[in-house]
């Protein structure tokens, strides 16, 4: 099927539905943050701990989203390791013939960044996706809530 993949109804609701198109009724797995796999370590686990609570707070996660989240977090870990290698060795390194060649870490960074954008955009993590989100303020966030909290 040509064209971009359809957006989940939840993201359409958060972004708004200016075209007023009818939202599909898609299967809804149990909401909530999935648990990270036991072998997720280092930067990948740290990224899990950074993004999963926020995505869960926004109501964007279900328990079956684990594979996408693992792929995103592992891509971040690869990107970060390649970034550190680029920082340490620079963009050019000695090749097998002694001449300078492009640091292979730059390709690893590019590949990992592509994966991060692919999987992250499914959860609204890219900057362009975030600009399209319109989250309704919670009642406890408004000025009335501050007044009510003072009265209670």
Coordinates of N, CA, C and O in Angstrom, one line a residue:
X1 N 0.8 -1.2 0.0 CA 0.0 0.0 0.0 C 0.9 1.2 0.0 O 1.7 1.4 0.9
X2 N 0.8 2.1 -1.0 CA 1.7 3.3 -1.1 C 1.3 4.3 0.0 O 0.2 4.3 0.5
X3 N 2.2 5.2 0.2 CA 2.0 6.3 1.2 C 2.5 6.0 2.5 O 3.0 4.9 2.8
X4 N 2.5 6.9 3.4 CA 3.0 6.7 4.8 C 2.1 5.7 5.5 O 0.9 5.6 5.3
X5 N 2.6 5.0 6.5 CA 1.8 4.1 7.3 C 0.8 4.9 8.1 O 1.1 6.1 8.5
X6 N -0.4 4.4 8.4 CA -1.4 5.1 9.2 C -0.9 5.3 10.6 O -0.1 4.5 11.2
X7 N -1.3 6.5 11.2 CA -1.0 6.8 12.6 C -2.0 6.1 13.5 O -3.1 6.0 13.2
X8 N -1.5 5.7 14.7 CA -2.4 5.1 15.6 C -3.5 6.2 16.0 O -3.2 7.4 16.1
X9 N -4.7 5.7 16.4 CA -5.7 6.7 16.8 C -5.3 7.5 17.9 O -5.7 8.7 18.0
X10 N -4.6 7.0 18.9 CA -4.2 7.7 20.1 C -3.3 8.9 19.7 O -3.5 10.0 20.2
X11 N -2.4 8.7 18.7 CA -1.6 9.9 18.3 C -2.4 10.9 17.5 O -2.2 12.1 17.7
X12 N -3.4 10.4 16.8 CA -4.3 11.3 16.0 C -5.1 12.1 17.0 O -5.3 13.3 16.8
X13 N -5.6 11.5 18.1 CA -6.3 12.2 19.1 C -5.4 13.3 19.8 O -5.9 14.4 20.0
X14 N -4.2 12.9 20.1 CA -3.3 13.9 20.7 C -2.9 15.0 19.8 O -2.8 16.2 20.3
X15 N -2.7 14.7 18.5 CA -2.4 15.8 17.6 C -3.6 16.6 17.1 O -3.4 17.7 16.6
X16 N -4.7 16.1 17.4 CA -5.9 16.8 16.9 C -6.3 16.2 15.5 O -5.5 15.5 14.9
X17 N -7.6 16.3 15.2 CA -8.1 15.7 14.0 C -8.8 16.8 13.1 O -10.0 16.9 13.0
X18 N -7.9 17.8 12.6 CA -8.5 18.9 11.9 C -9.3 18.5 10.7 O -10.3 19.2 10.3
X19 N -9.0 17.4 10.0 CA -9.8 17.0 8.9 C -11.1 16.3 9.3 O -11.9 16.0 8.4
X20 N -11.2 16.0 10.6 CA -12.4 15.4 11.1 C -12.7 14.0 10.5 O -13.8 13.6 10.4
X21 N -11.6 13.4 10.0 CA -11.8 12.1 9.5 C -12.2 11.1 10.6 O -11.8 11.2 11.7
X22 N -12.9 10.1 10.2 CA -13.3 9.1 11.2 C -12.1 8.3 11.6 O -11.4 7.8 10.8
X23 N -12.0 8.2 12.9 CA -10.9 7.4 13.4 C -11.2 5.9 13.4 O -12.4 5.5 13.7
X24 N -10.2 5.1 13.1 CA -10.5 3.7 13.0 C -10.5 3.1 14.4 O -10.0 3.7 15.4
X25 N -11.2 2.0 14.5 CA -11.2 1.3 15.8 C -10.2 0.2 15.7 O -10.4 -0.8 15.1
X26 N -9.1 0.4 16.3 CA -8.0 -0.6 16.2 C -7.9 -1.4 17.5 O -8.4 -0.9 18.5
X27 N -7.3 -2.5 17.5 CA -7.2 -3.3 18.7 C -6.4 -2.5 19.7 O -5.5 -1.8 19.4
X28 N -6.8 -2.6 21.0 CA -6.1 -1.9 22.0 C -5.5 -2.9 23.0 O -6.2 -3.4 23.9
X29 N -4.2 -3.1 22.9 CA -3.6 -4.0 24.0 C -3.6 -3.3 25.3 O -3.9 -2.1 25.4
X30 N -3.3 -4.0 26.4 CA -3.4 -3.4 27.7 C -2.4 -2.3 27.8 O -1.3 -2.4 27.4
X31 N -2.9 -1.2 28.3 CA -2.1 0.0 28.5 C -1.1 -0.2 29.6 O -1.3 -0.9 30.5
X32 N 0.0 0.6 29.5 CA 1.0 0.5 30.5 C 2.4 0.3 29.9 O 2.5 -0.2 28.8
X33 N 3.4 0.6 30.7 CA 4.8 0.5 30.2 C 5.2 -1.0 30.3 O 5.0 -1.6 31.3
X34 N 5.8 -1.5 29.2 CA 6.4 -2.8 29.3 C 7.6 -2.8 30.1 O 8.2 -1.8 30.4
X35 N 8.0 -4.0 30.6 CA 9.2 -4.1 31.4 C 10.4 -4.3 30.5 O 10.3 -4.9 29.4
X36 N 11.6 -3.7 30.8 CA 12.7 -3.9 29.9 C 13.2 -5.3 30.0 O 13.1 -6.0 31.0
X37 N 13.8 -5.8 28.9 CA 14.4 -7.2 28.9 C 15.5 -7.2 29.9 O 16.2 -6.2 30.1
X38 N 15.8 -8.3 30.5 CA 16.8 -8.5 31.5 C 18.2 -8.2 30.9 O 19.1 -7.8 31.7
X39 N 18.4 -8.4 29.6 CA 19.7 -8.2 29.1 C 20.0 -6.8 28.5 O 21.0 -6.5 28.0
X40 N 19.0 -5.9 28.7 CA 19.2 -4.5 28.3 C 20.1 -3.8 29.3 O 19.8 -3.8 30.5
X41 N 21.3 -3.3 28.9 CA 22.3 -2.8 29.8 C 22.8 -1.4 29.3 O 22.5 -1.0 28.2
X42 N 23.5 -0.8 30.2 CA 24.2 0.4 29.9 C 23.4 1.5 29.4 O 22.3 1.8 29.9
X43 N 23.8 2.2 28.3 CA 23.1 3.3 27.7 C 21.7 3.0 27.2 O 20.8 3.8 27.3
X44 N 21.5 1.7 26.7 CA 20.2 1.3 26.3 C 19.2 1.3 27.5 O 18.1 1.8 27.3
X45 N 19.7 0.8 28.6 CA 18.8 0.7 29.8 C 18.6 2.1 30.3 O 17.4 2.5 30.7
X46 N 19.6 3.0 30.3 CA 19.4 4.4 30.7 C 18.4 5.1 29.8 O 17.6 5.9 30.3
X47 N 18.5 4.9 28.5 CA 17.5 5.5 27.6 C 16.1 5.0 27.9 O 15.1 5.8 27.9
X48 N 16.0 3.7 28.2 CA 14.7 3.1 28.5 C 14.1 3.9 29.7 O 13.0 4.3 29.8
X49 N 14.9 4.0 30.7 CA 14.5 4.7 32.0 C 14.2 6.2 31.7 O 13.4 6.8 32.5
X50 N 14.7 6.8 30.7 CA 14.4 8.2 30.4 C 13.2 8.4 29.6 O 12.4 9.2 29.9
X51 N 12.9 7.5 28.6 CA 11.8 7.8 27.7 C 10.5 7.0 28.1 O 9.4 7.5 27.9
X52 N 10.6 5.8 28.7 CA 9.4 5.0 28.9 C 8.5 5.7 30.0 O 7.3 5.7 29.7
X53 N 9.0 6.2 31.1 CA 8.1 6.9 32.0 C 7.3 8.0 31.4 O 6.1 8.2 31.7
X54 N 8.0 8.8 30.5 CA 7.3 9.9 29.9 C 6.2 9.5 28.9 O 5.1 10.0 28.9
X55 N 6.6 8.5 28.1 CA 5.6 7.9 27.1 C 4.4 7.3 27.9 O 3.3 7.4 27.4
X56 N 4.7 6.7 29.0 CA 3.6 6.1 29.8 C 2.7 7.1 30.3 O 1.5 7.0 30.3
X57 N 3.3 8.2 30.8 CA 2.6 9.3 31.4 C 1.6 9.9 30.3 O 0.5 10.3 30.6
X58 N 2.1 10.0 29.1 CA 1.3 10.5 28.0 C 0.2 9.5 27.5 O -0.6 9.8 26.7
X59 N 0.3 8.3 28.0 CA -0.7 7.3 27.6 C -0.4 6.7 26.3 O -1.3 6.1 25.6
X60 N 0.8 6.7 25.8 CA 1.2 6.2 24.5 C 1.7 4.7 24.5 O 1.9 4.2 23.4
X61 N 1.8 4.1 25.7 CA 2.4 2.8 25.7 C 1.4 1.7 26.0 O 0.5 1.9 26.8
X62 N 1.7 0.6 25.4 CA 1.0 -0.7 25.8 C 2.1 -1.7 26.1 O 3.2 -1.6 25.7
X63 N 1.7 -2.8 26.7 CA 2.6 -3.8 27.1 C 3.3 -4.5 25.8 O 4.3 -5.1 25.9
X64 N 2.6 -4.4 24.7 CA 3.2 -5.1 23.5 C 4.2 -4.2 22.7 O 4.7 -4.6 21.7
X65 N 4.5 -3.0 23.2 CA 5.4 -2.1 22.5 C 6.8 -2.3 22.9 O 7.7 -1.6 22.4
X66 N 7.1 -3.4 23.6 CA 8.5 -3.6 24.1 C 9.5 -3.7 23.0 O 10.6 -3.2 23.1
X67 N 9.2 -4.5 21.9 CA 10.2 -4.7 20.8 C 10.6 -3.3 20.2 O 11.8 -3.1 19.9
X68 N 9.6 -2.5 19.9 CA 9.9 -1.2 19.3 C 10.8 -0.3 20.3 O 11.7 0.3 19.9
X69 N 10.5 -0.4 21.6 CA 11.2 0.4 22.5 C 12.7 -0.2 22.7 O 13.6 0.6 22.8
X70 N 12.8 -1.5 22.7 CA 14.1 -2.1 22.7 C 15.0 -1.7 21.5 O 16.1 -1.3 21.6
X71 N 14.4 -1.7 20.3 CA 15.1 -1.3 19.1 C 15.5 0.1 19.2 O 16.6 0.5 18.8
X72 N 14.6 1.0 19.7 CA 15.0 2.4 19.8 C 16.1 2.6 20.8 O 17.1 3.3 20.5
X73 N 16.0 1.9 22.0 CA 17.0 2.1 23.0 C 18.4 1.5 22.6 O 19.4 2.1 22.9
X74 N 18.4 0.4 21.9 CA 19.6 -0.2 21.4 C 20.2 0.7 20.3 O 21.5 0.8 20.3
X75 N 19.4 1.3 19.5 CA 19.9 2.2 18.5 C 20.6 3.4 19.1 O 21.6 3.9 18.7
X76 N 20.0 3.9 20.2 CA 20.6 5.0 20.9 C 21.9 4.6 21.5 O 22.9 5.3 21.4
X77 N 22.0 3.4 22.1 CA 23.2 2.9 22.7 C 24.3 2.8 21.6 O 25.5 3.3 21.8
X78 N 24.0 2.3 20.4 CA 25.0 2.2 19.3 C 25.4 3.6 18.9 O 26.6 3.9 18.6
X79 N 24.4 4.5 18.7 CA 24.7 5.9 18.3 C 25.7 6.5 19.3 O 26.6 7.2 18.9
X80 N 25.4 6.4 20.6 CA 26.2 7.0 21.6 C 27.6 6.4 21.6 O 28.6 7.2 21.8
X81 N 27.8 5.1 21.5 CA 29.1 4.5 21.4 C 29.9 5.0 20.2 O 31.1 5.3 20.3
X82 N 29.2 5.1 19.1 CA 29.9 5.6 17.9 C 30.2 7.1 18.0 O 31.3 7.5 17.6
X83 N 29.4 7.8 18.7 CA 29.7 9.2 18.9 C 30.9 9.4 19.8 O 31.8 10.2 19.5
X84 N 31.0 8.5 20.8 CA 32.2 8.6 21.7 C 33.5 8.2 20.9 O 34.5 8.8 21.1
X85 N 33.4 7.2 20.0 CA 34.5 6.9 19.2 C 34.9 8.0 18.2 O 36.1 8.3 18.0
X86 N 33.9 8.7 17.7 CA 34.2 9.8 16.8 C 34.9 10.9 17.6 O 35.8 11.6 17.1
X87 N 34.4 11.1 18.8 CA 35.0 12.2 19.6 C 36.5 11.8 20.0 O 37.3 12.7 20.0
X88 N 36.7 10.5 20.2 CA 38.1 10.1 20.6 C 39.0 10.1 19.4 O 40.2 10.5 19.5
X89 N 38.6 9.6 18.3 CA 39.5 9.3 17.2 C 39.3 10.3 16.0 O 40.2 10.4 15.2
X90 N 38.2 11.1 16.0 CA 38.0 12.1 15.0 C 37.3 11.5 13.8 O 37.1 10.3 13.7
X91 N 37.0 12.3 12.8 CA 36.3 11.8 11.6 C 37.2 11.0 10.6 O 36.7 10.3 9.8
X92 N 38.5 11.2 10.7 CA 39.4 10.4 9.9 C 40.3 9.6 10.7 O 40.8 10.0 11.8
X93 N 40.6 8.3 10.3 CA 41.4 7.4 11.0 C 42.4 6.8 10.0 O 42.2 6.8 8.8
X94 N 43.5 6.2 10.5 CA 44.4 5.5 9.6 C 43.8 4.3 9.0 O 43.3 3.4 9.7
X95 N 43.9 4.2 7.7 CA 43.4 3.0 7.0 C 44.5 1.9 6.9 O 45.6 2.1 7.4
X96 N 44.2 0.8 6.3 CA 45.2 -0.4 6.3 C 46.4 0.0 5.5 O 47.4 -0.6 5.7
X97 N 46.3 0.9 4.5 CA 47.4 1.3 3.7 C 48.2 2.5 4.4 O 49.1 3.0 3.8
X98 N 47.8 2.9 5.5 CA 48.4 4.0 6.2 C 47.8 5.4 5.9 O 48.1 6.4 6.6
X99 N 47.0 5.5 4.9 CA 46.4 6.7 4.5 C 45.2 7.0 5.4 O 44.7 6.1 6.1
X100 N 44.6 8.2 5.3 CA 43.5 8.5 6.1 C 42.2 8.1 5.4 O 42.1 8.2 4.2
X101 N 41.3 7.5 6.2 CA 40.0 7.1 5.7 C 38.9 7.6 6.7 O 39.2 8.0 7.8
X102 N 37.7 7.6 6.2 CA 36.6 8.0 7.0 C 36.4 7.1 8.2 O 36.5 5.8 8.0
X103 N 36.2 7.6 9.3 CA 36.0 6.8 10.5 C 34.8 5.9 10.4 O 33.7 6.5 10.1
X104 N 34.9 4.6 10.5 CA 33.7 3.7 10.4 C 32.6 4.1 11.4 O 31.4 3.8 11.1
X105 N 32.9 4.7 12.5 CA 31.9 5.1 13.5 C 30.9 6.1 12.9 O 29.8 6.1 13.4
X106 N 31.3 6.8 11.9 CA 30.4 7.8 11.3 C 29.2 7.0 10.6 O 28.1 7.5 10.7
X107 N 29.5 5.9 10.0 CA 28.4 5.1 9.4 C 27.5 4.5 10.4 O 26.3 4.4 10.3
X108 N 28.1 4.0 11.5 CA 27.4 3.5 12.6 C 26.4 4.5 13.2 O 25.3 4.2 13.5
X109 N 27.0 5.7 13.4 CA 26.1 6.8 13.9 C 24.9 7.1 12.9 O 23.8 7.2 13.4
X110 N 25.2 7.1 11.7 CA 24.1 7.4 10.7 C 23.1 6.3 10.7 O 21.9 6.6 10.7
X111 N 23.5 5.0 10.7 CA 22.6 3.9 10.7 C 21.7 3.9 12.0 O 20.5 3.7 12.0
X112 N 22.4 4.2 13.1 CA 21.7 4.2 14.4 C 20.7 5.4 14.5 O 19.6 5.2 15.0
X113 N 21.1 6.5 13.9 CA 20.2 7.7 13.9 C 19.0 7.4 13.1 O 17.9 7.7 13.4
X114 N 19.2 6.7 11.9 CA 18.0 6.3 11.1 C 17.1 5.4 11.9 O 15.9 5.6 11.8
X115 N 17.6 4.4 12.6 CA 16.8 3.5 13.4 C 16.1 4.3 14.5 O 14.9 4.1 14.8
X116 N 16.8 5.2 15.2 CA 16.2 6.0 16.2 C 15.0 6.8 15.7 O 13.9 6.9 16.3
X117 N 15.2 7.4 14.5 CA 14.1 8.2 13.9 C 12.9 7.4 13.5 O 11.8 7.7 13.8
X118 N 13.2 6.2 13.0 CA 12.2 5.3 12.6 C 11.3 4.8 13.8 O 10.1 4.9 13.8
X119 N 12.0 4.3 14.8 CA 11.2 3.7 15.9 C 10.8 4.9 16.8 O 9.7 4.8 17.4
X120 N 11.5 5.9 17.0 CA 11.1 7.0 17.9 C 9.9 7.7 17.4 O 9.1 8.1 18.1
X121 N 9.8 7.9 16.0 CA 8.7 8.6 15.5 C 7.4 7.9 15.7 O 6.3 8.5 15.8
X122 N 7.4 6.6 15.9 CA 6.2 5.8 16.2 C 5.6 6.1 17.6 O 4.5 5.9 17.8
X123 N 6.5 6.7 18.4 CA 6.0 7.1 19.7 C 6.0 8.6 19.9 O 5.8 9.1 21.0
X124 N 6.2 9.3 18.8 CA 6.1 10.8 18.8 C 7.4 11.4 19.4 O 7.3 12.4 20.1
X125 N 8.5 10.7 19.3 CA 9.8 11.2 19.9 C 10.6 12.2 19.1 O 11.5 12.8 19.6
X126 N 10.3 12.2 17.8 CA 11.1 13.1 16.9 C 10.6 14.6 17.1 O 9.4 14.8 17.5
X127 N 11.4 15.6 16.9 CA 11.0 16.9 17.1 C 9.8 17.3 16.2 O 8.8 18.0 16.7
X128 N 9.7 16.8 15.0 CA 8.6 17.1 14.1 C 7.3 16.5 14.6 O 6.2 17.0 14.5
X129 N 7.4 15.2 15.1 CA 6.3 14.6 15.7 C 5.8 15.3 16.9 O 4.6 15.4 17.1
X130 N 6.7 15.8 17.7 CA 6.3 16.5 19.0 C 5.5 17.8 18.7 O 4.6 18.1 19.4
X131 N 5.9 18.5 17.6 CA 5.2 19.7 17.3 C 3.8 19.5 16.9 O 2.9 20.4 17.0
X132 N 3.5 18.3 16.5 CA 2.1 17.9 16.1 C 1.3 17.4 17.2 O 0.1 17.2 17.1
X133 N 1.9 17.2 18.4 CA 1.1 16.7 19.5 C 0.4 17.9 20.2 O 1.0 18.9 20.4
X134 N -0.8 17.7 20.6 CA -1.5 18.7 21.4 C -2.2 18.0 22.5 O -3.2 17.4 22.4
X135 N -1.5 18.0 23.7 CA -2.0 17.2 24.8 C -2.8 18.2 25.6 O -2.4 19.3 26.0
X136 N -4.1 17.8 25.9 CA -5.0 18.6 26.7 C -4.4 18.7 28.1 O -3.9 17.8 28.7
X137 N -4.5 19.9 28.7 CA -4.0 20.1 30.1 C -4.8 19.3 31.0 O -6.0 19.2 30.9
X138 N -4.2 18.8 32.0 CA -4.9 18.1 33.1 C -5.6 19.1 34.0 O -5.0 20.2 34.2
X139 N -6.7 18.8 34.5 CA -7.4 19.7 35.4 C -6.5 20.2 36.6 O -6.6 21.4 36.9
X140 N -5.7 19.3 37.1 CA -4.8 19.8 38.2 C -3.7 20.7 37.8 O -3.0 21.2 38.6
X141 N -3.5 20.9 36.5 CA -2.4 21.8 36.0 C -2.8 23.2 35.8 O -2.0 24.1 35.7
X142 N -4.1 23.6 35.8 CA -4.6 24.9 35.5 C -4.6 25.8 36.7 O -4.3 25.4 37.9
X143 N -4.8 27.1 36.5 CA -4.9 28.1 37.6 C -6.0 27.7 38.7 O -5.8 28.0 39.8
X144 N -7.1 27.2 38.2 CA -8.2 26.8 39.1 C -7.7 25.8 40.1 O -8.1 25.8 41.2
X145 N -6.9 24.9 39.6 CA -6.4 23.8 40.5 C -5.5 24.4 41.6 O -5.5 23.9 42.7
X146 N -4.7 25.4 41.2 CA -3.9 26.1 42.3 C -4.7 26.7 43.3 O -4.5 26.6 44.5
X147 N -5.8 27.3 42.9 CA -6.7 27.9 43.9 C -7.4 26.9 44.7 O -7.5 27.0 46.0
X148 N -7.8 25.8 44.1 CA -8.5 24.7 44.8 C -7.5 24.1 45.8 O -7.9 23.7 46.9
X149 N -6.3 23.9 45.4 CA -5.3 23.3 46.3 C -5.0 24.2 47.5 O -4.8 23.7 48.6
X150 N -5.1 25.5 47.4 CA -5.0 26.4 48.5 C -6.2 26.3 49.4 O -6.0 26.5 50.7
X151 N -7.4 26.1 48.9 CA -8.6 26.0 49.7 C -8.7 24.7 50.4 O -9.4 24.6 51.4
X152 N -8.1 23.7 49.9 CA -8.3 22.4 50.5 C -7.3 22.1 51.6 O -6.4 22.8 51.9

